[in-house]
Short mmCIF file of C-alpha atoms and ligand atoms in Angstrom, two decimals:
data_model
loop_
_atom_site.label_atom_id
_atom_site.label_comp_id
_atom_site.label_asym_id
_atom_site.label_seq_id
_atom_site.Cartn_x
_atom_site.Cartn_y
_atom_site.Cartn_z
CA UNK A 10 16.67 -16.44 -16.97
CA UNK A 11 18.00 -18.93 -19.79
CA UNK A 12 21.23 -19.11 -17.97
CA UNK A 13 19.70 -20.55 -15.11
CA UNK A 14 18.27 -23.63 -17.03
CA UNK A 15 21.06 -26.61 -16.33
CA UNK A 16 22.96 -27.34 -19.79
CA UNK A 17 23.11 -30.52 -20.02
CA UNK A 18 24.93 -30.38 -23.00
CA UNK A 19 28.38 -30.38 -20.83
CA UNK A 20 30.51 -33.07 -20.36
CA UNK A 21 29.85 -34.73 -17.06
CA UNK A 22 32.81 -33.93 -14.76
CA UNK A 23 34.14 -37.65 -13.43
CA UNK A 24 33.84 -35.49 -9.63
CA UNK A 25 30.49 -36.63 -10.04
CA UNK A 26 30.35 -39.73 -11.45
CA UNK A 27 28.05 -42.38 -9.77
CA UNK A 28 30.98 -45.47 -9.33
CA UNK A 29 33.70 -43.14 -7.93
CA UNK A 30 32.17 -43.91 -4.57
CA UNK A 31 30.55 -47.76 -5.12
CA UNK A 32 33.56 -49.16 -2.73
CA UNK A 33 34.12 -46.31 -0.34
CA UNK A 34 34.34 -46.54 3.39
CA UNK A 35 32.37 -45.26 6.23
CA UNK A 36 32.57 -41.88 6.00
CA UNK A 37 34.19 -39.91 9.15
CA UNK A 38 31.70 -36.56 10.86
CA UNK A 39 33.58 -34.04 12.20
CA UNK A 40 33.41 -30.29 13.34
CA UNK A 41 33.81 -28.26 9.67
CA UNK A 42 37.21 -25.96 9.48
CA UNK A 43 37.89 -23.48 6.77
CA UNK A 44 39.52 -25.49 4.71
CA UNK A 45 36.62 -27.49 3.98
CA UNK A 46 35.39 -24.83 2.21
CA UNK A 47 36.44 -25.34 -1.06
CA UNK A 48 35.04 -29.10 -1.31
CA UNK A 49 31.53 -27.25 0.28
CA UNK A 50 31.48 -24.49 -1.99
CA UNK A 51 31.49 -27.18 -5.03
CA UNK A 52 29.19 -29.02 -3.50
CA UNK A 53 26.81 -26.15 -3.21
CA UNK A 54 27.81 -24.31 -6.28
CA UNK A 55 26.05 -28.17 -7.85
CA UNK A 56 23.14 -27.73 -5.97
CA UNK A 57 22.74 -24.44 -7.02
CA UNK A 58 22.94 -24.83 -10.59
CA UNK A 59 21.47 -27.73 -11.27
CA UNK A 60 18.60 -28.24 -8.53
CA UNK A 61 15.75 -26.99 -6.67
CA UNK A 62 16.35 -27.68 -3.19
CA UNK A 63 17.89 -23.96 -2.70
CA UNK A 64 16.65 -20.72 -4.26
CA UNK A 65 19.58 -19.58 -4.55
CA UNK A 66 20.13 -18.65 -8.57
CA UNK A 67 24.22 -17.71 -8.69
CA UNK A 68 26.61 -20.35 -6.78
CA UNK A 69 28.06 -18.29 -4.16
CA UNK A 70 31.87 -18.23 -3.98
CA UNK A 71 34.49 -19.42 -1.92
CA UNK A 72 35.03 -15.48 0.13
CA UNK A 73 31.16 -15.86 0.31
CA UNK A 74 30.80 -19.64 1.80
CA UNK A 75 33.87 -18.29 4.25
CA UNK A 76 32.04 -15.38 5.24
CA UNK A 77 28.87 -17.84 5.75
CA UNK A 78 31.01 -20.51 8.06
CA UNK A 79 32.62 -17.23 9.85
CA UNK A 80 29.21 -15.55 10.71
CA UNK A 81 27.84 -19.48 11.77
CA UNK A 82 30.88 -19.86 13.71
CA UNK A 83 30.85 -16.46 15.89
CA UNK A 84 27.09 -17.18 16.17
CA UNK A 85 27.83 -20.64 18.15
CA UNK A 86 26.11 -22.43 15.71
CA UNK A 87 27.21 -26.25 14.58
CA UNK A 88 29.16 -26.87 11.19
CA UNK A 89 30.22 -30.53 10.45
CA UNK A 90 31.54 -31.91 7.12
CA UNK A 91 31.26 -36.23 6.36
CA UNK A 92 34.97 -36.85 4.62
CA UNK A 93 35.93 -40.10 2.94
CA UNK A 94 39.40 -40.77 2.91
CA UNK A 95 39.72 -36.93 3.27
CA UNK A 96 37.95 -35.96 0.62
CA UNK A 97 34.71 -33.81 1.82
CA UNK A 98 31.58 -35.05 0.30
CA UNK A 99 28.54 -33.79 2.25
CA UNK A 100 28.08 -31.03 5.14
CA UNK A 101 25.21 -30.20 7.72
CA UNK A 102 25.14 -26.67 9.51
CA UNK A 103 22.56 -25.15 11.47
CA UNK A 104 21.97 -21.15 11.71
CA UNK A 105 19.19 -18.45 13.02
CA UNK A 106 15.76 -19.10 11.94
CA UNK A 107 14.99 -15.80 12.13
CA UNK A 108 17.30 -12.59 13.41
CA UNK A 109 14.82 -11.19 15.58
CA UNK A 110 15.72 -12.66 19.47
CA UNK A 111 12.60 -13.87 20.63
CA UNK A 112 13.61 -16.66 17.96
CA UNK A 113 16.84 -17.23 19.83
CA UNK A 114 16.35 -20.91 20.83
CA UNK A 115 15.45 -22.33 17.37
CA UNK A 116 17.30 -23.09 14.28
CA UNK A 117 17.40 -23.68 10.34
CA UNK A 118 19.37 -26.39 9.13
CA UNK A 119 20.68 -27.17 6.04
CA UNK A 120 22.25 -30.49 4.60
CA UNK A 121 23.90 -30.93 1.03
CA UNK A 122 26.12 -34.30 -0.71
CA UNK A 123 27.40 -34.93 -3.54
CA UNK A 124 24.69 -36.37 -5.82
CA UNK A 125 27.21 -39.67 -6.09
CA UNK A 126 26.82 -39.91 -2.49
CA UNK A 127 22.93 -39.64 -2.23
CA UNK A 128 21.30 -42.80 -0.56
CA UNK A 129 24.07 -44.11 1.41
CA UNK A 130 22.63 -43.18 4.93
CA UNK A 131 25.54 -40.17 5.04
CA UNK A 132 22.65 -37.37 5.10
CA UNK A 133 21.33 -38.95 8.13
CA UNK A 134 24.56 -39.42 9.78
CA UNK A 135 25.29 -35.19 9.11
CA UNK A 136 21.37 -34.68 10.67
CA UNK A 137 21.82 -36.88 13.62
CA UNK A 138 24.77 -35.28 14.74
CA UNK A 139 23.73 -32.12 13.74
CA UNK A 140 20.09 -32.37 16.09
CA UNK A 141 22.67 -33.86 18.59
CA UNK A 142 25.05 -31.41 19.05
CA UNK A 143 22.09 -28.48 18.75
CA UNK A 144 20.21 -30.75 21.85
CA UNK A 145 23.32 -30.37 23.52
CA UNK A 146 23.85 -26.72 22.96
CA UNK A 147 20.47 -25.83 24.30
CA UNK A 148 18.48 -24.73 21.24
CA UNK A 149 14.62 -26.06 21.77
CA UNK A 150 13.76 -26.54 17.76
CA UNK A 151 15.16 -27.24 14.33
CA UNK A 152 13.04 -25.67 11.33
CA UNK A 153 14.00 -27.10 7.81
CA UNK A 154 12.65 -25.07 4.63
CA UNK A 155 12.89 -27.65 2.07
CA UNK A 156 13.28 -26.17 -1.10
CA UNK A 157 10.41 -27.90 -3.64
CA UNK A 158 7.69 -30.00 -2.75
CA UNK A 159 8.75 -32.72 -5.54
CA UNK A 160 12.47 -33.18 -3.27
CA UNK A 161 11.87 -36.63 -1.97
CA UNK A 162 15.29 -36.93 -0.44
CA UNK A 163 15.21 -34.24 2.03
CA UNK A 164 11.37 -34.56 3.04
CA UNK A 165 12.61 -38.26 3.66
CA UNK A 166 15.74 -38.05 5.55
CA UNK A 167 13.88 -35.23 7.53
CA UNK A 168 10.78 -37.33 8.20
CA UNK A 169 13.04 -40.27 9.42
CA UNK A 170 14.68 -37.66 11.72
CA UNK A 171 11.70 -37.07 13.41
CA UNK A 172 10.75 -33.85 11.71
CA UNK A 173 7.31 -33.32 11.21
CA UNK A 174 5.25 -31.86 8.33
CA UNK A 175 4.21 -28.00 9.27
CA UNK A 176 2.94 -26.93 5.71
CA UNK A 177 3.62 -25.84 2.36
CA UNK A 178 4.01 -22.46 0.95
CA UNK A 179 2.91 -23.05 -2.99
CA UNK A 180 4.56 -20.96 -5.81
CA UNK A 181 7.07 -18.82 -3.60
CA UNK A 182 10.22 -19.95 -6.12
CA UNK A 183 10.77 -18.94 -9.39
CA UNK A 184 13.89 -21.37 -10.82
CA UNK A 185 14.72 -23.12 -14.28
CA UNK A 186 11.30 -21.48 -15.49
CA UNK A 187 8.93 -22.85 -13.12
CA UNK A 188 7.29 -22.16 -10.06
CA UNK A 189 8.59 -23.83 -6.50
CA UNK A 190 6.93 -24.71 -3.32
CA UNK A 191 8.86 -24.69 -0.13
CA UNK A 192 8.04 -27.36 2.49
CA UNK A 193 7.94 -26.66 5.85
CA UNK A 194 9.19 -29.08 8.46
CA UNK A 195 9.91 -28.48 12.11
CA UNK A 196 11.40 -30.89 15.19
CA UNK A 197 11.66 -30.07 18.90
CA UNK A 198 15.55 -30.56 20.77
CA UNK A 199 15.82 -32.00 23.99
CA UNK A 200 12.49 -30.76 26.44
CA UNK A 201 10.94 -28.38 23.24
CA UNK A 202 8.60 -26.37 24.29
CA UNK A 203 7.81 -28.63 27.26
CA UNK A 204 10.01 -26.24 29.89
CA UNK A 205 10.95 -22.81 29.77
CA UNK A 206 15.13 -23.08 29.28
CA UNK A 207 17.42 -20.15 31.39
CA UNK A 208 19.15 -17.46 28.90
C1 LIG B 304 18.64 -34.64 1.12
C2 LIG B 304 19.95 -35.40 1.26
C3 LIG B 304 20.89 -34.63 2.18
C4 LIG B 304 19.63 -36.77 1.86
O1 LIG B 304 20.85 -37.45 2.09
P1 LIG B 304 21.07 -38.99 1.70
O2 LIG B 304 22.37 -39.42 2.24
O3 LIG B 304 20.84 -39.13 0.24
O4 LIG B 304 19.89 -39.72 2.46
P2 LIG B 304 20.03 -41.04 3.34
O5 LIG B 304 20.62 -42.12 2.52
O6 LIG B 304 20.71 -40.70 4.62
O7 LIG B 304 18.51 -41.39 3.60
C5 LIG B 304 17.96 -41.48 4.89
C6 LIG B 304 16.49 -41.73 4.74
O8 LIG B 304 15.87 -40.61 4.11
C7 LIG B 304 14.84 -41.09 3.22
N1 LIG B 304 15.25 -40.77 1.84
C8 LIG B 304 16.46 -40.38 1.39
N2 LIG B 304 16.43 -40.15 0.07
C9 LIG B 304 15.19 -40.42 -0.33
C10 LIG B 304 14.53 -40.33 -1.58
N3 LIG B 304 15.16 -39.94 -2.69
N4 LIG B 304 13.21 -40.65 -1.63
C11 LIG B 304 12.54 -41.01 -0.53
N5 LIG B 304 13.12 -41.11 0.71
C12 LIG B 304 14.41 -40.79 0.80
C13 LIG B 304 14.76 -42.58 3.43
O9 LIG B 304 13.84 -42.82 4.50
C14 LIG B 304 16.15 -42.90 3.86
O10 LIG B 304 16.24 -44.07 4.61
P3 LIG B 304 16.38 -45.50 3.84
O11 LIG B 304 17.48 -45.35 2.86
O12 LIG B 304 16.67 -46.45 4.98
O13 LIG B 304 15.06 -45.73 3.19
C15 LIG B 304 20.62 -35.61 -0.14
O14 LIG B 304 19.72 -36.31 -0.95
C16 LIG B 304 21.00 -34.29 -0.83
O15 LIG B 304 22.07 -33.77 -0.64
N6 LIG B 304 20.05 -33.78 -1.66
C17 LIG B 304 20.30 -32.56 -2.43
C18 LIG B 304 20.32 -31.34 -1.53
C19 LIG B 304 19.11 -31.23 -0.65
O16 LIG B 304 17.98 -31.46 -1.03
N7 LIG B 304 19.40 -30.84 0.61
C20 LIG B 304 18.40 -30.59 1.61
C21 LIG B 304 18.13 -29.12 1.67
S1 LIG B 304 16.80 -28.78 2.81
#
């Protein structure tokens, strides 16, 4: 498991250096395409090595993330990327909650930026027109698993996106050497459980 700790010995690529992006512009969301793929398979490889918000202990690679976005895609589920000047620097999907049909009207989402983006208001851009475009497709809830009770940033942009605290499951991760909660949060789309939708 010693591989897994972060070295922090390594030079710090400038990719992710904190002033690349002090003067950038408002960043454009749009539908994902495979050829974002590359700039969101970085982006997650980072979160994967380096923090706690995914359990996830070996970045996956780019014929993974593809097969990911394909299997999202012929699912109908919603994929967009936030691009600066063209360059790809956060992403917001949703996907099944759970396979089993019954669960067929709610969804997981997941949101990742790079860290020199963080605090901009660009993960609530992804979220709102991610819980947009899943209100408009007809799904009834949005489930997010946060990975680690201590991640401020994603319990916050989810709270301020109207999800609501469902509970904590203590001690379920085991990452860098330690022990991780996961922090459940869930929001109703459109009527929620108010009506009873058509298939
Ligand atoms: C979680 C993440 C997507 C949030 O995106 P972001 O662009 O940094 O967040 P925003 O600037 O849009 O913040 C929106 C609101 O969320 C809350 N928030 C965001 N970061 C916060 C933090 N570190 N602490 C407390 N609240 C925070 C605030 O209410 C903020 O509004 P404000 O800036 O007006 O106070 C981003 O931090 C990230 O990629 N983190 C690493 C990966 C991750 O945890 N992904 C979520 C997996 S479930």
């Amino acid at each position: 498991m010693a591989a897994l700790v972060p070295d922090m010995t390594e030079s710090v690529d400038p990719w992710w250096s904190a002033d690349i992006f002090l003067s950038m512009s408002a960043p454009e969301i749009r539908s994902a395409t495979e050829a974002d793929l590359p700039a969101i398979t970085e982006i997650y490889a980072h979160a994967v090595r380096y923090g706690t918000a995914t359990f996830e202990l070996i970045p996956p690679d780019l014929a993974e993330m593809t097969r990911r976005f394909r299997a999202l895609m012929d699912g109908g589920f919603p994929y967009f990327a936030a691009s600066v000047e063209g360059d790809v620097i956060g992403y917001a999907y949703a996907g099944p909650y759970r396979p089993r049909p019954a669960y067929r009207f709610t969804v997981e989402n997941s949101v990742y930026l790079k860290p020199s983006t963080h605090r901009r208001g660009i993960g609530l851009q992804l979220m709102q027109r991610l819980l947009a475009e899943c209100e408009a497709r007809g799904y009834r809830q949005m489930i997010a698993v946060i990975g680690d009770s201590a991640n401020a940033g994603s319990i916050g942009v989810h709270t301020k996106c109207g999800f609501q605290m469902v509970g904590t499951h203590r001690h379920v991760g085991l990452k860098f050497g330690r022990w991780l909660d996961t922090v459940m949060m869930q929001r109703a789309l459109g009527e929620g459980g108010s009506t009873v939708p058509k298939d």
